[in-house]
GROMACS .gro file of C-alpha atoms in nm:
model
  194
    1UNK     CA    1  -2.279   0.714  -0.986
    2UNK     CA    2  -2.069   0.387  -0.959
    3UNK     CA    3  -2.154   0.121  -1.206
    4UNK     CA    4  -2.094  -0.269  -1.162
    5UNK     CA    5  -1.839  -0.268  -1.458
    6UNK     CA    6  -1.618  -0.539  -1.346
    7UNK     CA    7  -1.405  -0.585  -1.670
    8UNK     CA    8  -1.340  -0.231  -1.740
    9UNK     CA    9  -0.949  -0.130  -1.775
   10UNK     CA   10  -0.914   0.052  -1.452
   11UNK     CA   11  -1.071  -0.266  -1.261
   12UNK     CA   12  -0.835  -0.518  -1.471
   13UNK     CA   13  -0.564  -0.279  -1.343
   14UNK     CA   14  -0.675  -0.342  -0.980
   15UNK     CA   15  -0.693  -0.703  -1.035
   16UNK     CA   16  -0.321  -0.675  -1.181
   17UNK     CA   17  -0.202  -0.511  -0.864
   18UNK     CA   18  -0.351  -0.797  -0.662
   19UNK     CA   19  -0.196  -1.082  -0.872
   20UNK     CA   20   0.155  -0.892  -0.853
   21UNK     CA   21   0.161  -0.944  -0.467
   22UNK     CA   22   0.217  -1.322  -0.475
   23UNK     CA   23   0.455  -1.226  -0.789
   24UNK     CA   24   0.675  -1.006  -0.577
   25UNK     CA   25   0.710  -1.239  -0.308
   26UNK     CA   26   0.764  -1.554  -0.557
   27UNK     CA   27   1.081  -1.369  -0.662
   28UNK     CA   28   1.259  -1.393  -0.327
   29UNK     CA   29   1.165  -1.785  -0.331
   30UNK     CA   30   1.263  -1.881  -0.666
   31UNK     CA   31   1.526  -2.091  -0.547
   32UNK     CA   32   1.291  -2.278  -0.310
   33UNK     CA   33   1.370  -2.104  -0.001
   34UNK     CA   34   1.396  -1.724   0.110
   35UNK     CA   35   1.649  -1.577  -0.083
   36UNK     CA   36   1.737  -1.216  -0.140
   37UNK     CA   37   1.969  -1.239  -0.414
   38UNK     CA   38   2.025  -0.935  -0.651
   39UNK     CA   39   1.831  -1.092  -0.920
   40UNK     CA   40   1.548  -1.156  -0.681
   41UNK     CA   41   1.559  -0.797  -0.575
   42UNK     CA   42   1.559  -0.640  -0.914
   43UNK     CA   43   1.260  -0.879  -1.007
   44UNK     CA   44   1.072  -0.797  -0.729
   45UNK     CA   45   1.134  -0.420  -0.773
   46UNK     CA   46   1.012  -0.438  -1.143
   47UNK     CA   47   0.702  -0.617  -1.052
   48UNK     CA   48   0.643  -0.392  -0.741
   49UNK     CA   49   0.684  -0.068  -0.962
   50UNK     CA   50   0.455  -0.180  -1.252
   51UNK     CA   51   0.221  -0.278  -0.975
   52UNK     CA   52   0.234   0.086  -0.805
   53UNK     CA   53   0.174   0.266  -1.134
   54UNK     CA   54  -0.141   0.095  -1.181
   55UNK     CA   55  -0.260   0.248  -0.870
   56UNK     CA   56  -0.241   0.597  -1.008
   57UNK     CA   57  -0.373   0.480  -1.362
   58UNK     CA   58  -0.665   0.284  -1.231
   59UNK     CA   59  -0.813   0.555  -1.032
   60UNK     CA   60  -0.732   0.815  -1.323
   61UNK     CA   61  -0.876   0.625  -1.581
   62UNK     CA   62  -1.198   0.533  -1.379
   63UNK     CA   63  -1.246   0.898  -1.328
   64UNK     CA   64  -1.193   1.031  -1.665
   65UNK     CA   65  -1.384   0.755  -1.838
   66UNK     CA   66  -1.644   0.767  -1.603
   67UNK     CA   67  -1.598   0.405  -1.534
   68UNK     CA   68  -1.616   0.373  -1.163
   69UNK     CA   69  -1.763   0.088  -1.020
   70UNK     CA   70  -1.842  -0.054  -0.667
   71UNK     CA   71  -1.591  -0.334  -0.683
   72UNK     CA   72  -1.304  -0.094  -0.800
   73UNK     CA   73  -1.368   0.111  -0.512
   74UNK     CA   74  -1.374  -0.148  -0.266
   75UNK     CA   75  -1.065  -0.342  -0.459
   76UNK     CA   76  -0.836  -0.034  -0.511
   77UNK     CA   77  -0.751   0.027  -0.123
   78UNK     CA   78  -0.733  -0.336  -0.064
   79UNK     CA   79  -0.479  -0.387  -0.342
   80UNK     CA   80  -0.283  -0.108  -0.220
   81UNK     CA   81  -0.280  -0.273   0.146
   82UNK     CA   82  -0.208  -0.623   0.014
   83UNK     CA   83   0.085  -0.498  -0.184
   84UNK     CA   84   0.245  -0.293   0.082
   85UNK     CA   85   0.200  -0.559   0.363
   86UNK     CA   86   0.306  -0.846   0.180
   87UNK     CA   87   0.616  -0.644   0.077
   88UNK     CA   88   0.692  -0.541   0.449
   89UNK     CA   89   0.662  -0.893   0.600
   90UNK     CA   90   0.867  -1.011   0.316
   91UNK     CA   91   1.138  -0.744   0.377
   92UNK     CA   92   1.109  -0.826   0.746
   93UNK     CA   93   1.160  -1.209   0.689
   94UNK     CA   94   1.479  -1.144   0.483
   95UNK     CA   95   1.631  -0.901   0.737
   96UNK     CA   96   1.604  -0.563   0.540
   97UNK     CA   97   1.366  -0.450   0.796
   98UNK     CA   98   1.505  -0.516   1.137
   99UNK     CA   99   1.555  -0.407   1.491
  100UNK     CA  100   1.383  -0.061   1.576
  101UNK     CA  101   1.273  -0.025   1.208
  102UNK     CA  102   1.028  -0.335   1.247
  103UNK     CA  103   0.852  -0.082   1.483
  104UNK     CA  104   0.760   0.132   1.171
  105UNK     CA  105   0.632  -0.147   0.987
  106UNK     CA  106   0.418  -0.282   1.288
  107UNK     CA  107   0.286   0.076   1.290
  108UNK     CA  108   0.191   0.084   0.924
  109UNK     CA  109   0.023  -0.259   0.959
  110UNK     CA  110  -0.165  -0.212   1.243
  111UNK     CA  111  -0.327   0.125   1.118
  112UNK     CA  112  -0.427  -0.031   0.776
  113UNK     CA  113  -0.594  -0.304   0.975
  114UNK     CA  114  -0.784  -0.063   1.221
  115UNK     CA  115  -0.892   0.192   0.976
  116UNK     CA  116  -1.007  -0.088   0.745
  117UNK     CA  117  -1.201  -0.240   1.039
  118UNK     CA  118  -1.336   0.102   1.115
  119UNK     CA  119  -1.418   0.164   0.741
  120UNK     CA  120  -1.619  -0.171   0.732
  121UNK     CA  121  -1.811  -0.079   1.042
  122UNK     CA  122  -1.890   0.237   0.926
  123UNK     CA  123  -2.010   0.171   0.588
  124UNK     CA  124  -2.247  -0.076   0.777
  125UNK     CA  125  -2.406   0.218   0.921
  126UNK     CA  126  -2.409   0.409   0.561
  127UNK     CA  127  -2.128   0.665   0.700
  128UNK     CA  128  -1.869   0.757   0.449
  129UNK     CA  129  -1.478   0.832   0.532
  130UNK     CA  130  -1.337   0.990   0.248
  131UNK     CA  131  -0.940   0.914   0.196
  132UNK     CA  132  -0.756   1.262   0.295
  133UNK     CA  133  -0.480   1.387   0.064
  134UNK     CA  134  -0.225   1.340   0.333
  135UNK     CA  135  -0.342   0.949   0.326
  136UNK     CA  136  -0.244   0.969  -0.040
  137UNK     CA  137   0.078   1.111   0.037
  138UNK     CA  138   0.132   0.832   0.329
  139UNK     CA  139   0.050   0.573   0.045
  140UNK     CA  140   0.274   0.731  -0.182
  141UNK     CA  141   0.573   0.755   0.061
  142UNK     CA  142   0.509   0.412   0.165
  143UNK     CA  143   0.540   0.285  -0.183
  144UNK     CA  144   0.851   0.466  -0.251
  145UNK     CA  145   1.020   0.349   0.078
  146UNK     CA  146   0.904  -0.035  -0.010
  147UNK     CA  147   1.075   0.031  -0.339
  148UNK     CA  148   1.372   0.155  -0.194
  149UNK     CA  149   1.391  -0.161   0.056
  150UNK     CA  150   1.322  -0.388  -0.219
  151UNK     CA  151   1.626  -0.254  -0.400
  152UNK     CA  152   1.809  -0.285  -0.067
  153UNK     CA  153   2.168  -0.399  -0.097
  154UNK     CA  154   2.142  -0.451  -0.465
  155UNK     CA  155   2.071  -0.074  -0.475
  156UNK     CA  156   2.320  -0.012  -0.245
  157UNK     CA  157   2.604  -0.115  -0.489
  158UNK     CA  158   2.492   0.153  -0.724
  159UNK     CA  159   2.401   0.436  -0.486
  160UNK     CA  160   2.510   0.334  -0.120
  161UNK     CA  161   2.221   0.513   0.033
  162UNK     CA  162   1.923   0.321  -0.098
  163UNK     CA  163   1.848   0.087   0.177
  164UNK     CA  164   1.891   0.381   0.449
  165UNK     CA  165   1.669   0.602   0.242
  166UNK     CA  166   1.403   0.325   0.212
  167UNK     CA  167   1.423   0.308   0.622
  168UNK     CA  168   1.394   0.664   0.647
  169UNK     CA  169   1.098   0.712   0.416
  170UNK     CA  170   0.942   0.402   0.603
  171UNK     CA  171   0.982   0.613   0.929
  172UNK     CA  172   0.821   0.908   0.779
  173UNK     CA  173   0.533   0.708   0.628
  174UNK     CA  174   0.481   0.540   0.984
  175UNK     CA  175   0.453   0.890   1.138
  176UNK     CA  176   0.215   1.007   0.880
  177UNK     CA  177   0.024   0.681   0.903
  178UNK     CA  178  -0.007   0.733   1.280
  179UNK     CA  179  -0.142   1.115   1.236
  180UNK     CA  180  -0.392   0.986   0.949
  181UNK     CA  181  -0.527   0.684   1.165
  182UNK     CA  182  -0.585   0.914   1.435
  183UNK     CA  183  -0.765   1.152   1.219
  184UNK     CA  184  -0.993   0.836   1.072
  185UNK     CA  185  -1.042   0.694   1.421
  186UNK     CA  186  -1.151   1.048   1.580
  187UNK     CA  187  -1.371   1.115   1.261
  188UNK     CA  188  -1.554   0.778   1.319
  189UNK     CA  189  -1.565   0.782   1.682
  190UNK     CA  190  -1.849   0.960   1.709
  191UNK     CA  191  -2.049   0.708   1.507
  192UNK     CA  192  -1.913   0.424   1.705
  193UNK     CA  193  -1.979   0.545   2.061
  194UNK     CA  194  -2.316   0.506   2.205
   0.00000   0.00000   0.00000
């Protein structure tokens, strides 16, 4: 049974992930304008990686310490979506994601909004839609893709295929996103249609 333990360590890790969102974006604006210098990219990547690691530990610790809470269950998926969405918008703004690859980002963002809306509606009906294993893999692939893309040209100087690997992973995540989004929609449709 979830408790309202708002200041447990798992919840603090979730709050930290939300705080990381503006910090990642700020890295690209340290010079007062959008600037994706190598320093900006490595700083943003470091913050993003730390935030991504908290995604694993907040849920894991909440389960093993039996500190699951209502606020934690609500904020955990929101924190993931905020982090990925902000990074995708940032990467589109600086041109790392451009051309046809923008469609992968649009698919991901649209699915997240649609599924969040569906979950909210179903919650009012007291219908739970559990997160599937494939959806968890989708989140993991998205996080890895975004990490590669944050490194982008700075990473390409070390390993020349970093950006292209990030773009490929982003497309894989987008395809899985379409499938899992349809899966959620199909599961919820019977509760939506009168």
